[in-house]
XYZ file of C-alpha atoms in Angstrom:
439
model
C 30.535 135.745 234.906
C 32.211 134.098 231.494
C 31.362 129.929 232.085
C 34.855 128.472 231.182
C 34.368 125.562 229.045
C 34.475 122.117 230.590
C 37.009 120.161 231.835
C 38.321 117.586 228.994
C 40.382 115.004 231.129
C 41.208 111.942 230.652
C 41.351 111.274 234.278
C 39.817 113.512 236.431
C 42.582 115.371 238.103
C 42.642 115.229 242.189
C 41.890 118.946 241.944
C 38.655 118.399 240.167
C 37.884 115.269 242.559
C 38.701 117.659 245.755
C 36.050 119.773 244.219
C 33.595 117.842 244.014
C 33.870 116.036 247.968
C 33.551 119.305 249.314
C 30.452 120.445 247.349
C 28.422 116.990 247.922
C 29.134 116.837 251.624
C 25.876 117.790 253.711
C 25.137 120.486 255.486
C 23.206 120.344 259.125
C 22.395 122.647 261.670
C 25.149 121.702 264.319
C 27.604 122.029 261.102
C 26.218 125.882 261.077
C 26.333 126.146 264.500
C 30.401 125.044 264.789
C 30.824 127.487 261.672
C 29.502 130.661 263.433
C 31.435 129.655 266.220
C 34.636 129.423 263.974
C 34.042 132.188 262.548
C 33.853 134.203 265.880
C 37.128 133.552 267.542
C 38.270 134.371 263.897
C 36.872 138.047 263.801
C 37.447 138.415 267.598
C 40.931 136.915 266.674
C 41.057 140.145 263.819
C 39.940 142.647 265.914
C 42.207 142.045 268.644
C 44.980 141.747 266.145
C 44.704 145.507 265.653
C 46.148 145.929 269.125
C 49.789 145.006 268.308
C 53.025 146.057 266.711
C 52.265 144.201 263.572
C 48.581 145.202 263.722
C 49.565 148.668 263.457
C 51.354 148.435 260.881
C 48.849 146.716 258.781
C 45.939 148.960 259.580
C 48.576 152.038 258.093
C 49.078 150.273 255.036
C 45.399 149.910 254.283
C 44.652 152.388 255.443
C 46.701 154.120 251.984
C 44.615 152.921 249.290
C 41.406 152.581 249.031
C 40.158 149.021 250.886
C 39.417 146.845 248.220
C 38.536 143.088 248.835
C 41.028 141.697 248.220
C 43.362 144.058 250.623
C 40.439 143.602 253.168
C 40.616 139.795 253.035
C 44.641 140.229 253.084
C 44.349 142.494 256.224
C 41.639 140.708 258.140
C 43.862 137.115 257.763
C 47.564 139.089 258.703
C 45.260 140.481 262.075
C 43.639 137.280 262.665
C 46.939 135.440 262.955
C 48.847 137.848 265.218
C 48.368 136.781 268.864
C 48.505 133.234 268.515
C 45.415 132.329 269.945
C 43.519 131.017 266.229
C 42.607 127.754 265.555
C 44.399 125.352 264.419
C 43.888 121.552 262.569
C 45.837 118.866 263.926
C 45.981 116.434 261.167
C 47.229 119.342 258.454
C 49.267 121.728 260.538
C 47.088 124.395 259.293
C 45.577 127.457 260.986
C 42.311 127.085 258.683
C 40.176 130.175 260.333
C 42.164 133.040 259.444
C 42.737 132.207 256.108
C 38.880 131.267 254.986
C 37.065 133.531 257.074
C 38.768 136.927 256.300
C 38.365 135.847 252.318
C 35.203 134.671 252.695
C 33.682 137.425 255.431
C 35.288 140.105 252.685
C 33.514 139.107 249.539
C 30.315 138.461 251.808
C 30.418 141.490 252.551
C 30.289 142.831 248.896
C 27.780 140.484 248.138
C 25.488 140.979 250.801
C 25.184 137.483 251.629
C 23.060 136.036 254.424
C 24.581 133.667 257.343
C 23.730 130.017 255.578
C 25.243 131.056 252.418
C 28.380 132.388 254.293
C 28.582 129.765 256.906
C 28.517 126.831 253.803
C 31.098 128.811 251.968
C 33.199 128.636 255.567
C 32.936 124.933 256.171
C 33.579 124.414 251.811
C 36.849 126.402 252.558
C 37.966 124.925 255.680
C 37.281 121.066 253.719
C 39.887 122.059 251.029
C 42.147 123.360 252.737
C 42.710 121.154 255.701
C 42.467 117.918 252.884
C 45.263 119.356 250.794
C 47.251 119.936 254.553
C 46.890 116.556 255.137
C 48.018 115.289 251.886
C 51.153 117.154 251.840
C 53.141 114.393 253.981
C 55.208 115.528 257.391
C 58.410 117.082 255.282
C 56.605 119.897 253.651
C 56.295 121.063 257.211
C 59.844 121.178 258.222
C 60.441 124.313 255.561
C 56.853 125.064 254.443
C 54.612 127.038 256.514
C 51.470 124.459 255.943
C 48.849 127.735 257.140
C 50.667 129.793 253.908
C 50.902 126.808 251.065
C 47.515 125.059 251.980
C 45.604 128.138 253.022
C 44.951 129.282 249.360
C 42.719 126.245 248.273
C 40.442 127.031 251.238
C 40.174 130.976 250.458
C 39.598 130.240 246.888
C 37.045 127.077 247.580
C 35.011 129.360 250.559
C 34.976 132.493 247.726
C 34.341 130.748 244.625
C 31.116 129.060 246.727
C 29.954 132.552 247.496
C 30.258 133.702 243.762
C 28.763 130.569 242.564
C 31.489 128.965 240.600
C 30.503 125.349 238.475
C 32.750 122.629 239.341
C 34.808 124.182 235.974
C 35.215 127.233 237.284
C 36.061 125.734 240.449
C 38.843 123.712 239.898
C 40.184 126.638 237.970
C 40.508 128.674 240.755
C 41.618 125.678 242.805
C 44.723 125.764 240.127
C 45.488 129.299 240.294
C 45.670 128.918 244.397
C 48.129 126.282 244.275
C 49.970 127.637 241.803
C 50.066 130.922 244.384
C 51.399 128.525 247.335
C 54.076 130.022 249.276
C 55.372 130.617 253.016
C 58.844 130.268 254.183
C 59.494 129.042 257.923
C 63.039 131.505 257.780
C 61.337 134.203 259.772
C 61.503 132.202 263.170
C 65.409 132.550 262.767
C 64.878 136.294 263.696
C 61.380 136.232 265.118
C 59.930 138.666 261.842
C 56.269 139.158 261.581
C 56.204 137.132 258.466
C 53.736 134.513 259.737
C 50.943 136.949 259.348
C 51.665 138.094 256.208
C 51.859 134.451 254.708
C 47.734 134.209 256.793
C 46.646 137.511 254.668
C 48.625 136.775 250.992
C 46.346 133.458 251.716
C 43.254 134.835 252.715
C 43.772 137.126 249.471
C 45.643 134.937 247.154
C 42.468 132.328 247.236
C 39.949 135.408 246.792
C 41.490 136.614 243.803
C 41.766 133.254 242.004
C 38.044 132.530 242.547
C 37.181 136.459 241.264
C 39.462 135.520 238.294
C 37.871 131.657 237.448
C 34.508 133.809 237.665
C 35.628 135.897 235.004
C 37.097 133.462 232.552
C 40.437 132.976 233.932
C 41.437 129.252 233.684
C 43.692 127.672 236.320
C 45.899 124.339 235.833
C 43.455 121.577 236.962
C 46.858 119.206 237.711
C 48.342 121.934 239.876
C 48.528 119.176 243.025
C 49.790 115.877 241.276
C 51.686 117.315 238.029
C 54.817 117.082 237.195
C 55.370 120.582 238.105
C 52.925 121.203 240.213
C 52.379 121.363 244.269
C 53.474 118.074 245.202
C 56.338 117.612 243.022
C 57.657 120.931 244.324
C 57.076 121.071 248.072
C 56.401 117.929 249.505
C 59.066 115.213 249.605
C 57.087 112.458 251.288
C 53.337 113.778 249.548
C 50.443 110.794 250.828
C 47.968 111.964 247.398
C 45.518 109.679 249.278
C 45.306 111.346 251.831
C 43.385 114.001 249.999
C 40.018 112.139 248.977
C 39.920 109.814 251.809
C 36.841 109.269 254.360
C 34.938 111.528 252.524
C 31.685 110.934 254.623
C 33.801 111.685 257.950
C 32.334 115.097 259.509
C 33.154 118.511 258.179
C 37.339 118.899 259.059
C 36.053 122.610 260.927
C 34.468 120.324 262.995
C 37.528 118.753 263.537
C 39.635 121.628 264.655
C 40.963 122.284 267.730
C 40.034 125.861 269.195
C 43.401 127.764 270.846
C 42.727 128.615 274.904
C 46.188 129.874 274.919
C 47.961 133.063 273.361
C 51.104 130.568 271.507
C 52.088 128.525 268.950
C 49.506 125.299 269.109
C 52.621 122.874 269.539
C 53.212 124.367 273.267
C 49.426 123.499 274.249
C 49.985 120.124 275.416
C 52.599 120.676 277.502
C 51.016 124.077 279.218
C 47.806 121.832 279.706
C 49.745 118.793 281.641
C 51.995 122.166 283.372
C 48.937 123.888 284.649
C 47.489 120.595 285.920
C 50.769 120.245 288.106
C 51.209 123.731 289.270
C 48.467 123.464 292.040
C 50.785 120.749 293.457
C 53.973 122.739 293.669
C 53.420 124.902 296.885
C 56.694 126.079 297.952
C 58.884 123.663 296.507
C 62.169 124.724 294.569
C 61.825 123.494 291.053
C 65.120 121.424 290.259
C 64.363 120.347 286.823
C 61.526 120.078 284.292
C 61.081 117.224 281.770
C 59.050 117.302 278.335
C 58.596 114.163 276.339
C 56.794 114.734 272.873
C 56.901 114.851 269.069
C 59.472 116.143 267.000
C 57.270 118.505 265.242
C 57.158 120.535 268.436
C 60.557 120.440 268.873
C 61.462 121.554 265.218
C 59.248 124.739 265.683
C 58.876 125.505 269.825
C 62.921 124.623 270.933
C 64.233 127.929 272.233
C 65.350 128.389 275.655
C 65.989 132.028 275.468
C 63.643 133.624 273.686
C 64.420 137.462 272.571
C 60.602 138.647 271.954
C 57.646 138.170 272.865
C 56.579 135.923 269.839
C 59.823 133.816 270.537
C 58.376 133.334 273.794
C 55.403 132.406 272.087
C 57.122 129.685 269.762
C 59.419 128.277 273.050
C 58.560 125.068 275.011
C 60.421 125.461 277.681
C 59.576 129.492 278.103
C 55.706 127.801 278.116
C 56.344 124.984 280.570
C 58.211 127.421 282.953
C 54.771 129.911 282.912
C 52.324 127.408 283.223
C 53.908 125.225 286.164
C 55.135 128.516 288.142
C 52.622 131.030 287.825
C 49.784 128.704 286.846
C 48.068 130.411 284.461
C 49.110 131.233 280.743
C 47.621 134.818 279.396
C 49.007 137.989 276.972
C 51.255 138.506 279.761
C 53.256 135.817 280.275
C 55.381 136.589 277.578
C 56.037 140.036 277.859
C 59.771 141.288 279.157
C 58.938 140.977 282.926
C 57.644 137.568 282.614
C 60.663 136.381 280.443
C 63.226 137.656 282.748
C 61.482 136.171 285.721
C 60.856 133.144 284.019
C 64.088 132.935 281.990
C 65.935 130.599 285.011
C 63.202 127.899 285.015
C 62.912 128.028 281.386
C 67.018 127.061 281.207
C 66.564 124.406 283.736
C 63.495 122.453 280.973
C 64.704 119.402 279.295
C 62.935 118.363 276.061
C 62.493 115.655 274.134
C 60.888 113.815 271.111
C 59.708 110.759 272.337
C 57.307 107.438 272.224
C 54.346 107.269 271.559
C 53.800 110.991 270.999
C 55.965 111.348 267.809
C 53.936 108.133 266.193
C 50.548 109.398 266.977
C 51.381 113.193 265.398
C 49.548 114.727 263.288
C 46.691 112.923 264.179
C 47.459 113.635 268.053
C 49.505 116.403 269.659
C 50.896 115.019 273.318
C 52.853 115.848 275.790
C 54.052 113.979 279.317
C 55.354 116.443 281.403
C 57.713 115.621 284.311
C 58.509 118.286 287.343
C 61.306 117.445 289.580
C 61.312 119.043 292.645
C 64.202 119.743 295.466
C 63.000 117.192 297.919
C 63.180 114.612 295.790
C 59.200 114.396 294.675
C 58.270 114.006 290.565
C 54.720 115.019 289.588
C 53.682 112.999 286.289
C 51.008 115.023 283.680
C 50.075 113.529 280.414
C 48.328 114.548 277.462
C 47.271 113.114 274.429
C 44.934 115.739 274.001
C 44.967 119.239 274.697
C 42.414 121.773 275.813
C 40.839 122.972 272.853
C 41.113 119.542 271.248
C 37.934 118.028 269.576
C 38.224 115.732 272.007
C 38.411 117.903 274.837
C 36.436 121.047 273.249
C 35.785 124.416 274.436
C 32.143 124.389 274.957
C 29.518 127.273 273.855
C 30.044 129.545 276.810
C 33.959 129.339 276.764
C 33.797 130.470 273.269
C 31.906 133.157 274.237
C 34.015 134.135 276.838
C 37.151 133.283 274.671
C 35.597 136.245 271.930
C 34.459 138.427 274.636
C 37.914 138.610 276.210
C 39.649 139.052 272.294
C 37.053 141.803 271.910
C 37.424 143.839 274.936
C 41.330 143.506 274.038
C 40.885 144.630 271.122
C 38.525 148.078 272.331
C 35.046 146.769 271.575
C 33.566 148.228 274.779
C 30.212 146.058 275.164
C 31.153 143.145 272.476
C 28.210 141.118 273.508
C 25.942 142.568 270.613
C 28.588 141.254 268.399
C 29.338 138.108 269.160
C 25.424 137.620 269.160
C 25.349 138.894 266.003
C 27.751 136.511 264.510
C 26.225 133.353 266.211
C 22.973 134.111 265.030
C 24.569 133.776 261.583
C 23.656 130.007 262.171
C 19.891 131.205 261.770
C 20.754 132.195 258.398
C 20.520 136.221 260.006
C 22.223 138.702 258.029
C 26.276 139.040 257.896
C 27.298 141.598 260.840
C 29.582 145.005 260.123
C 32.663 144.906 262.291
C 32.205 146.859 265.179
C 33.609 150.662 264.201
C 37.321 151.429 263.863
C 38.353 148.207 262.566
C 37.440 149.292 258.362
């Protein structure tokens, strides 16, 4: 490693302050313990991933050059992202997990490093990223893909940990991510597979500006609040205080919500409050369905015909037609079959950004769905938080199940040795090999 002289400022840049919060927060044992459990749906997330269209095609394009770490971190964040069933953090729109863990499990893996070192370096990357997220202000999301722009910060923060950087070196490589920020909402107009290429260039942009600090490489320390830098570029309506604020608040993993549900996070409130009214149905005819909630959700999730499967994915009213008629909401119900069955209810779902929902987003994602039915009844579900929600978490054994399922669909035959493995990373046990066939 070359040590890159330090940092002359005048006034410490927010970089260099974003630096140092995440490397004085404390570390406890729940804090492991919610950071192996991250980073399991993450790899069961990546190895499930492999499964798919887009999988497919990733796994042939590493598999032409020899796997380096950086094109391991880039494939292992594209897979991750794929199905839709990540995490995701409310209060920065960003899908944290499969853009730290891929960069950080990667270079882990080079290093040999043992489960505390790794699972600090995890809950480092998450804090960076998901503080910059927040600080970017609600416009950067209308054209910026917050996973894509944000993500590098936390790749770079989680892989300069590993390799040791001084706060220097550090904020150098915090530079060089931002100044590799990118990620482009187009692709929904056409439903292309973009999204998980904007996870992996993350997962791999952040690696490589980390491997580069270590090495010398210096990084522009004012790359969020210069002139030309991040916010000045991307974000219209920037809130700079967000980033530093409530700095002894828990670790933001521990503040992520956990996906139950194969689609876009923005659909989860309103499949939770449709599930909860689908019992009530019976044989009913459905006249019309009624969705009040942010305008976030609407920007991203309003399509009532959706062409693909990932459309389906990315469609509120697709979403509240599966989970009030068939009751359940799995890899299935967005396949062909289930979108020309579905396709009728789906026209007949009114939606709407409404009070209080679009004032309490980011901080809360809500929905109150309404279901008409043809004698005249309305069922009434509300949710100010989803399933999944830190407020309403998945507890140890769903996760389990929730990795065990992502596994099996993803071949791992008997995954329970694995997902063992990874837990007991918490322990400080030794990182885990993928199961074989995934590198």
């Amino acid at each position: 490693m070359t040590a890159l002289a330090p940092l002359s400022l005048s006034t410490p840049s927010l970089t260099s302050r974003l630096a140092a919060l995440v490397a004085a927060k404390p570390i406890g044992p729940q804090d492991y313990r919610s950071a192996a459990l991250f980073t399991l749906d993450a790899l069961a997330n990546a190895l499930a991933g492999r499964k798919t269209a887009p999988g497919a095609i990733l796994l042939d394009w590493a598999a032409a050059e020899a796997l380096t770490t950086g094109r391991e971190a880039m494939l292992l964040g594209g897979l991750t992202h794929i199905l839709e069933v990540d995490d995701l953090h409310r209060a920065s729109v960003v899908h944290p997990g499969c853009v730290v863990v891929p960069a950080a499990y990667a270079l882990a893996r080079r290093r040999k490093t043992r489960g505390h070192a790794f699972l600090a370096a995890v809950l480092r990357g998450f804090e960076a990223c998901c503080r910059v997220g927040m600080a970017v202000g609600p416009a950067h999301y209308r054209i910026w893909h917050n996973t894509a722009t944000c993500g590098p910060f936390g790749s770079a923060y989680a892989a300069g940990d590993l390799l040791g950087l001084d706060h220097a070196a550090m904020t150098h490589a915090l530079g060089n991510a931002g100044t590799q920020s990118s990620g482009l909402w187009q692709f929904l107009e056409t439903g292309a597979m973009s999204k998980h290429l904007h996870a992996g260039r993350a997962a791999e942009a952040g690696l490589l500006a980390a491997d580069l600090a270590a090495r010398g490489f210096s990084g522009p320390p004012h790359i969020l609040e210069g002139d030309k830098g991040f916010f000045k570029a991307t974000c219209s309506d920037a809130e700079p205080e967000r980033l530093l604020a409530d700095a002894d608040a828990p670790w933001q993993l521990r503040l992520t919500s956990i996906k139950p549900w194969p689609s876009c996070r923005h659909t989860h409130p309103t499949i939770d409050a449709g599930l909860s009214l689908a019992p009530r149905i019976g044989n009913r005819k459905i006249e019309r369905i009624q969705v009040a909630t942010y305008q976030a959700a609407l920007d991203v999730c309003d399509r009532v015909a959706p062409r693909s499967e990932y459309e389906a994915k990315f469609s509120l009213q697709h979403t509240a037609a599966a989970a009030i008629t068939d009751g359940h909401i799995d890899f299935d119900s967005f396949d062909p079959p289930a979108r020309a069955r579905l396709a009728e209810i789906a026209a007949r779902v009114d939606i709407a950004a409404v009070a209080p929902f679009v004032h309490r987003y980011p901080r809360a994602w809500g929905a109150h769905v309404c279901v008409k039915l043809d004698d005249g009844t309305e069922l009434n579900a509300e949710r100010e938080h989803a399933f999944g929600d830190p407020e309403n978490p998945l507890d140890d054994g769903a996760m389990r199940a929730k990795a065990a399922m992502l596994l099996e669909y993803g071949g791992i035959a008997a995954p329970a040795a694995f997902i063992d493995a990874v837990l007991a990373l918490a322990d400080d046990a030794p990182l885990p090999d993928l199961p074989p066939a995934m590198l």
